[in-house]
Structures are given as structure tokens and as C-alpha cells.
XYZ file of C-alpha atoms in Angstrom:
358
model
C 0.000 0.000 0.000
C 0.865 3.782 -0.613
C -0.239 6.969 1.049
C -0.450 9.200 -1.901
C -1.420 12.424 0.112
C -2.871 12.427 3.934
C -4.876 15.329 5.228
C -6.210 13.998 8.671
C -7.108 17.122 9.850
C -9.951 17.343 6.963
C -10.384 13.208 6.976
C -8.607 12.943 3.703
C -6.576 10.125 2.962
C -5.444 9.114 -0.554
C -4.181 5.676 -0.855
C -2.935 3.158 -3.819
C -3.589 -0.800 -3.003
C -0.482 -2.974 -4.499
C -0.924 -6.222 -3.136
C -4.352 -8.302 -2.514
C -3.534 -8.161 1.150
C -4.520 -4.235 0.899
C -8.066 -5.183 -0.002
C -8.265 -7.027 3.433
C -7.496 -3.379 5.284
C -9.496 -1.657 3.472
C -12.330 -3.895 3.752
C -12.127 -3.135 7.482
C -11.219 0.725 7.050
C -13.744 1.855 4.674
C -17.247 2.266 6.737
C -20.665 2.713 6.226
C -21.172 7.079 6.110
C -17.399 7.363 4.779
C -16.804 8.987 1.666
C -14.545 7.001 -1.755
C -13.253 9.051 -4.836
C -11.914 7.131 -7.708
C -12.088 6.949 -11.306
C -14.358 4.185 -12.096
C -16.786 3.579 -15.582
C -20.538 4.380 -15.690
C -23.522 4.204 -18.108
C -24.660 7.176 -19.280
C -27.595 8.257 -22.272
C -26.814 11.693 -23.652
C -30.022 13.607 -24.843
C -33.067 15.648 -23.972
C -35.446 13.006 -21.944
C -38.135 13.673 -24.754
C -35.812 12.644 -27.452
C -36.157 9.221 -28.473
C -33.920 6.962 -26.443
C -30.019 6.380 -27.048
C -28.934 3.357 -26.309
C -26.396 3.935 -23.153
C -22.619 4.201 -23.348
C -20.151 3.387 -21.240
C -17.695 5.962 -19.961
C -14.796 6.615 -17.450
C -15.550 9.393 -14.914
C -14.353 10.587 -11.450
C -17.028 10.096 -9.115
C -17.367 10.079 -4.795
C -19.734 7.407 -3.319
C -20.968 7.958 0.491
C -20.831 4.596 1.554
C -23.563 1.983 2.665
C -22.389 -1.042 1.813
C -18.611 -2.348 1.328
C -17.989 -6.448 0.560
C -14.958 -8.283 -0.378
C -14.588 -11.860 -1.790
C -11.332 -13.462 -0.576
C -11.555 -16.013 -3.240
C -11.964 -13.805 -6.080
C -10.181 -11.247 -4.669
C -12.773 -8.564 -5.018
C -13.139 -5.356 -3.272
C -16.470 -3.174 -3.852
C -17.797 -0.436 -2.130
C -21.397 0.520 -2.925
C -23.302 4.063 -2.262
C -24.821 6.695 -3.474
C -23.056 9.156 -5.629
C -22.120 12.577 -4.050
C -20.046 13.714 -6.453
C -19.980 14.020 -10.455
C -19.385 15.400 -13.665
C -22.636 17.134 -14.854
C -23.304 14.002 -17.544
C -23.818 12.070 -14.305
C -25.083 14.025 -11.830
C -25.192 12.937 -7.999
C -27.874 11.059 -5.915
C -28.297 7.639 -8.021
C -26.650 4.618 -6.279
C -23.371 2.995 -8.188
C -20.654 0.560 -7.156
C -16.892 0.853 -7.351
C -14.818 -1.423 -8.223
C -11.761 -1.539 -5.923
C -8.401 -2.757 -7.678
C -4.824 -2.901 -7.518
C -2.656 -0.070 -8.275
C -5.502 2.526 -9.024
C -5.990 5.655 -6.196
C -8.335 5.825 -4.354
C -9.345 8.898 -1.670
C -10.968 7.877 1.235
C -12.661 10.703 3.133
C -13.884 10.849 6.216
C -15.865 12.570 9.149
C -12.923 11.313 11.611
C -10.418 9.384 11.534
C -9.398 7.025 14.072
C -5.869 5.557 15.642
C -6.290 2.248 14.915
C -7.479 3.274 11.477
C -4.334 5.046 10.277
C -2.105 2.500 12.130
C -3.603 -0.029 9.755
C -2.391 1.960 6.792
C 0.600 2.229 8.206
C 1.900 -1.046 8.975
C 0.251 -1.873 4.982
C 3.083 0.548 3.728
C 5.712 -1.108 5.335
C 8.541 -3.327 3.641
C 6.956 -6.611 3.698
C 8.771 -10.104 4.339
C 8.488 -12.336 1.654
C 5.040 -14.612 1.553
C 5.346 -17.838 3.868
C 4.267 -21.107 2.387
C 3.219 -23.310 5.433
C 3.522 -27.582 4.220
C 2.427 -30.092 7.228
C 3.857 -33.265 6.377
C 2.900 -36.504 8.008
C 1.856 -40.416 7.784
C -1.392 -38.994 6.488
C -0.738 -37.197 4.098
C 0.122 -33.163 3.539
C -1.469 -30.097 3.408
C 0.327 -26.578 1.899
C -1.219 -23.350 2.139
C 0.102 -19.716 2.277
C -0.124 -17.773 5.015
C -1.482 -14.051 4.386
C -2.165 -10.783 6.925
C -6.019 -12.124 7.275
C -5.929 -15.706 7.006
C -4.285 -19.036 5.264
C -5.239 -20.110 2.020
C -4.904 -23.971 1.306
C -3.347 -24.497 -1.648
C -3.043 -28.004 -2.032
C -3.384 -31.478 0.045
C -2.856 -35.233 -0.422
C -3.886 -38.016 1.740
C -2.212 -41.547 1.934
C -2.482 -44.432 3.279
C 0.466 -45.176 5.028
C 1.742 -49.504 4.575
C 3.117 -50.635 8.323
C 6.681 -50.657 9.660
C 6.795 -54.073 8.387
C 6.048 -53.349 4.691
C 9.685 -51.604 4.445
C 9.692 -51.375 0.382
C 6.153 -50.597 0.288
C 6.518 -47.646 2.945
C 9.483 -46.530 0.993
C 8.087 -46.242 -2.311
C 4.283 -44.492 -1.094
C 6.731 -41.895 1.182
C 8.755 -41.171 -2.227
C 5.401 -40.617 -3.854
C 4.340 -38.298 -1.095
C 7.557 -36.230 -1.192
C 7.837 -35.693 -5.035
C 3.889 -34.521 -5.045
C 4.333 -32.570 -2.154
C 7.504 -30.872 -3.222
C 6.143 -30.324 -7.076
C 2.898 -28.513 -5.151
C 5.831 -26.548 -3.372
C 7.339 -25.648 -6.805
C 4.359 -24.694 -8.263
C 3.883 -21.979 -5.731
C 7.617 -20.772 -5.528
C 7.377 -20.292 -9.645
C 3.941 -17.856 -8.549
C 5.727 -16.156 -5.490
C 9.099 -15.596 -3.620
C 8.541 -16.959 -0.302
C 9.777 -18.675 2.304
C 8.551 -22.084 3.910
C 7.359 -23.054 7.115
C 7.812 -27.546 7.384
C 5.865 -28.721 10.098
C 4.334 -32.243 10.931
C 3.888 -35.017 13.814
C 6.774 -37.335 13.797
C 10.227 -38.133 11.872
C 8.538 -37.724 8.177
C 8.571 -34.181 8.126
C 12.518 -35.060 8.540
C 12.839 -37.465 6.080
C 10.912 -34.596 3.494
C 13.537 -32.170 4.780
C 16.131 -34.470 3.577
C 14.301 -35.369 0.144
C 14.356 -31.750 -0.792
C 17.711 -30.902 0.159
C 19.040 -34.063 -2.248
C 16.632 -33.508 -5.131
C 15.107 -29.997 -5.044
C 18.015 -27.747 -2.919
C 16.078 -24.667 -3.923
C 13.721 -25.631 -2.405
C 15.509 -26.829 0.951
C 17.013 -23.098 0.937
C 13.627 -21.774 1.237
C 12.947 -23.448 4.356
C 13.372 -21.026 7.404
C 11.842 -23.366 10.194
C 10.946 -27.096 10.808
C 8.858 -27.629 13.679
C 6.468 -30.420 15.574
C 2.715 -30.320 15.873
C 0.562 -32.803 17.034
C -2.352 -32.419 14.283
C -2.323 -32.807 11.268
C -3.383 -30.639 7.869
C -5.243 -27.246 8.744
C -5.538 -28.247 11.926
C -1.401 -28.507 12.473
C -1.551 -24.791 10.872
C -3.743 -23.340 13.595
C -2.057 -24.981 16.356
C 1.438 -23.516 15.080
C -0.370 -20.127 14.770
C -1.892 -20.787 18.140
C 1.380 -22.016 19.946
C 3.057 -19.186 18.475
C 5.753 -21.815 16.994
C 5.476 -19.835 13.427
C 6.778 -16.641 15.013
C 10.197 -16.988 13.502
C 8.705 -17.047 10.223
C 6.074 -14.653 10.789
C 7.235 -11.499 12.539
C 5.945 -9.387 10.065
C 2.606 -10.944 9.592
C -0.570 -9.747 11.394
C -2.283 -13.037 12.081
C 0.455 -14.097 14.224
C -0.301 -11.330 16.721
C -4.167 -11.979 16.387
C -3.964 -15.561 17.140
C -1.769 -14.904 20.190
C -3.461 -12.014 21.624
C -6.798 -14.140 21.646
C -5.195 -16.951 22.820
C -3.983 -15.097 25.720
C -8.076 -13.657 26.314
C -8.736 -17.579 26.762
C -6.184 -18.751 28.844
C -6.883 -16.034 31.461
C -10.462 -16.709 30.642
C -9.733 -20.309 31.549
C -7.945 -19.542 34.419
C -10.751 -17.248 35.844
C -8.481 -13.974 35.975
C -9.823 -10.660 36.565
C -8.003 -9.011 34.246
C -9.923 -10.055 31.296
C -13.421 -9.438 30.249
C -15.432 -9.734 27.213
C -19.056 -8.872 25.757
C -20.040 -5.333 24.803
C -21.291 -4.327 28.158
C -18.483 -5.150 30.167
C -15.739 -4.410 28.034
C -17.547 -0.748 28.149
C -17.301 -0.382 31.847
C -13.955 -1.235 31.863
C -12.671 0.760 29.101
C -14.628 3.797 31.095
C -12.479 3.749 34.006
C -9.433 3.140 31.685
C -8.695 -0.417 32.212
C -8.590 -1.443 29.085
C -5.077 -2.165 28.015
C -5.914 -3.952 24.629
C -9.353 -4.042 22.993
C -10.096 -6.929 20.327
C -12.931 -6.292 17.897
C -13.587 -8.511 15.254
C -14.198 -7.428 11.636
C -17.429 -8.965 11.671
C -18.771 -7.310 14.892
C -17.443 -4.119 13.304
C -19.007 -4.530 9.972
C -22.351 -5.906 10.877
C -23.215 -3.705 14.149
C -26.329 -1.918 13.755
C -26.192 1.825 13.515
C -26.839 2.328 17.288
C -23.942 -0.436 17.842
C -21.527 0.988 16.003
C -21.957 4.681 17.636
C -21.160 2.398 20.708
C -18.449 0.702 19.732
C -16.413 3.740 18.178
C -16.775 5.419 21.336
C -15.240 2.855 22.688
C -12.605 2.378 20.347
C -12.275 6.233 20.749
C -11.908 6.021 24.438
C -9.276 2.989 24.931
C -7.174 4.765 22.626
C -7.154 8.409 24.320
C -6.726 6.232 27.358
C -2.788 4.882 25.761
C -4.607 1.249 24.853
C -4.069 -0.586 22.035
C -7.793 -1.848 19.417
C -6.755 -4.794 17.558
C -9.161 -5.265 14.692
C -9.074 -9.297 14.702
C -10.354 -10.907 10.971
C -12.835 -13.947 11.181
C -10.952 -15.368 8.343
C -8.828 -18.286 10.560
C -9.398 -19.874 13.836
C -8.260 -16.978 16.334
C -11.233 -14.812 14.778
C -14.090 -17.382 15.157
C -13.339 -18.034 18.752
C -13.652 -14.231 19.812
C -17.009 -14.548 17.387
C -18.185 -16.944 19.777
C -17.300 -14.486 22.621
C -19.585 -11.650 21.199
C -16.964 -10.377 19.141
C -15.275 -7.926 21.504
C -13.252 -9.277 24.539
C -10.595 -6.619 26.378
C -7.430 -7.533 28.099
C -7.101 -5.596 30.853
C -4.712 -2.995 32.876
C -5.880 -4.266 36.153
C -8.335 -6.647 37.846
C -11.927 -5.529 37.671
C -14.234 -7.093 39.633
């Protein structure tokens, strides 16, 4: 991401997306009463309204939408913000409804009543030098499963399950391991030819060894790539979110978001668990506590965020508003891996706290 121009003071920021990962903070940065500016394409008929009718045309104009709607598909990677236009060239005129289209390396101005901390640090940390993409592969007597790790979730690129012969069946096990390897490392070169990145081996048992070995006799690239092997004790997407959970994918992921998201929750639950009263969660009580300035970090889901009703969201912006003019921290946390869905299940908000609140 770039920051073309910022004007906080008047709520203007102009931005330029460069990566799909952008999409994801914008999707939680761009609100519902905001205001977008971009160049985007529009049907227009040209002619007195008592002539007969033109068939439309399709041209490119500058235009600013006040927001009501904003949605993003992960899988297509597809940002769009929908409202109604407030601003125009006279062909168009203002007040119909239209959607942009959000994409890579076009501007965009995002304008807006007040910005807020969390906001801007979002931006922020999306201009910064990023580490190279990690490829997670979990490698086992079952089978493997790759995916890529990204700032608001995994995606699974590929898996394979075996059937593994017995300790007995040397040749056998031999030959369906070799099998495993060579599709698992091919899956692995398939993705490095898409993306520079770095790789992540993890896996219950000695195999993910033995596939350590394979690829530093017949695919040394590859072996170069690696920048941590570690233990789990599941298997597939399950081994991913424990090493996110554990925090075991650290190494590899200090400049990725969801490793601080899955820790941070993790550390709501285990004080949770462990009946602390330095933790609280629900709208309610994480309100009292960030009103005598308790709250140290606030978690919010996207989801809670996105879908609050009006009244809701008047709430929860106070809030945000008040943690953060009281030195704490709002962690926007994304529904899009296993960290998010447990604080869902929490009401969406939980608060780690300063001290003990009965």
C-alpha cells in the first residue's frame, strides 16, 4: 500500500492498493457514512429526456460514493464499495446509487468525518517493507497439506492423503513416502514459480525429517527456502492453527498480522480459563472497563465491526475512541482463521485488561 497524500485534519486520505492483502485493510477501514473518490466507468444516455432513447454508453468518470455497503470476496479477490453518488461530472449528476470497483494499483481517496488511531495505524503497517510470503507444508503419515499464510488468514493451496503400509512393509513404505515427497515438493514448486517466499515444514513425527532431507538431495532450492521445521501434534489445517496458536510460526512470521491476532486471543482464553480478573469480554463489560481506563488492549472482530447496527456501532467507536485516548491498544481481529471465530463466539469484543476488575 501507498499513502499518496494524507490530510487527517480534513479526513482525507489518498491511498494506492499494491498487493491483494490491501483489499483485506481496506475492507475493514472503509465504513458505512465514509466517503470514496476514484475513477471508475458508468452508463450514461446523452439527450433531452423527450428525445427518443439512445442506447447507453459506457464511460470513465471521477465520481465520490458515500458509503452503505462495502464487501470483499477473498476467493476472487474482489473489493467493492457501494453508495450513493455525491459527487460528479454534470453528464452524471449525484444522488443515483453505483458501485466501485476496488483494484490494484488505481488511487483511491478515502474521506472521512474522523479518523481514528487504529485506522491510520492499519495503513501504516500496509506501507511497510513486507517479508516475503510464507508457504506453510504439514507433512505426516497422512498425508500433507500446503497453504500460504497471508495478513487475514491461510489459504490452502493443495493437500494429499495416503495411506500409510506398516513398519513391516519396508519397500512398500518406501516407495508411497517417495510418492508423497515428489507430489508434495512439485505442489511446493508450483507456488515458488507464482511467489518468492519462504517455507514453514511442520508435521507429527520423523517424516517431516525425512521430506527435509528429500528436498535438500533432489530440489536444494527448495531446501534453501525453508526457514523453520517444527512439531505439531495435528495434522493438515488443523497442524496450521495450532502452530499459529502455539506461536511456533513466530520466527517465520514477525511481520505478519495473524500471528499477533492468534496470540493475543489466545492469551483472552487462557486467562479466561484460568478465571483472571483481568480479562473481560461482551459489549457491556468491556464498556465499563474501558470507562475507568482499564482497558489495556481491545479486540474487535471485523465482523462485529461490519455488521453492528447503527446504534452499535456509535457504541463501539466510542469505545474504540476512548481505549485509545486512554494509551490502549484496538486490535481489529479478521474472522478469516481460527483466532477470529473463537472471539465470534465471545460476542466479538473481549478486552485484556490494565488491572483486575471485579
Amino acid at each position: 500500500m501507498k499513502i499518496l497524500r494524507s490530510d487527517v485534519k480534513h479526513g482525507t486520505v489518498a491511498v494506492l492498493p499494491e498487493v491483494l492483502d490491501d483489499f483485506w485493510v481496506l475492507y475493514n477501514i472503509i465504513k458505512r457514512g465514509d466517503r470514496v473518490y476514484t475513477n471508475t466507468t458508468r452508463e450514461v444516455r446523452f439527450g433531452d429526456r423527450y428525445d427518443k432513447p439512445e442506447k447507453g454508453r459506457r464511460i470513465s468518470v471521477f465520481l465520490g460514493v458515500s458509503i452503505e455497503k462495502v464487501t470483499w470476496d477473498r476467493y476472487l479477490n474482489r473489493l467493492r464499495v457501494h453508495g450513493i453518488i455525491c459527487e460528479a461530472p454534470e453528464d452524471v449528476g449525484p444522488g443515483s446509487h453505483h458501485t466501485l470497483n476496488v483494484t490494484l494499483n488505481k488511487p483511491l481517496t478515502i474521506l472521512k468525518d474522523s479518523w481514528m488511531r487504529y485506522e491510520l495505524d492499519q495503513l501504516k503497517r500496509a506501507t511497510e517493507t513486507r517479508a516475503p510470503q510464507v508457504a506453510v507444508i504439514v507433512v505426516d503419515d497422512e498425508g500433507y497439506c500446503l497453504a500460504i499464510l497471508r495478513g487475514f488468514g491461510f489459504d490452502v493451496k493443495a493437500e494429499e492423503n495416503i495411506s500409510l503400509p506398516g513398519k513391516r512393509s519396508t519397500d512398500e513404505r518406501t516407495r508411497t513416502l517417495q510418492k508423497l515427497f515428489k507430489s508434495a515438493a512439485k505442489a511446493l514448486e508450483d507456488l515458488s514459480s507464482e511467489l518468492k517466499m519462504s517455507i514453514v515444514v511442520l508435521g507429527v513425527g520423523f517424516i517431516k525429517n525425512q521430506f527435509v532431507k528429500f528436498l535438500e538431495e533432489y530440489k536444494p532450492e527448495l531446501r534453501e527456502a525453508i526457514v523453520d521445521v517444527k512439531s505439531v501434534n495435528n495434522n493438515g489445517k488443523a497442524g496450521i492453527n495450532e502452530a499459529l496458536r502455539s506461536g511456533v510460526l513466530n520466527k517465520a512470521l514477525k511481520n505478519v498480522r495473524i500471528a499477533e491476532e492468534a496470540k493475543v486471543v489466545e492469551e483472552v482464553l487462557e486467562r479466561l480459563g484460568k478465571e483472571h480478573a483481568n480479562v473481560t469480554y461482551g459489549l457491556k463489560e468491556v464498556e465499563k472497563a474501558g470507562s475507568i481506563g482499564a482497558v489495556d488492549r481491545l479486540l474487535v472482530t471485523d465482523v462485529k465491526l461490519r455488521e453492528a447496527s447503527d446504534e452499535e456501532r456509535l457504541v463501539l467507536e466510542k469505545l474504540m475512541r476512548e481505549v485509545e485516548n486512554k494509551r490502549g491498544k484496538v486490535i481489529i481481529i479478521s474472522t478469516e482463521h481460527e483466532a477470529g471465530t473463537k472471539l465470534n463466539s465471545l460476542g466479538g469484543i473481549a478486552a485484556l485488561l490494565r488491572f483486575s476488575v471485579s
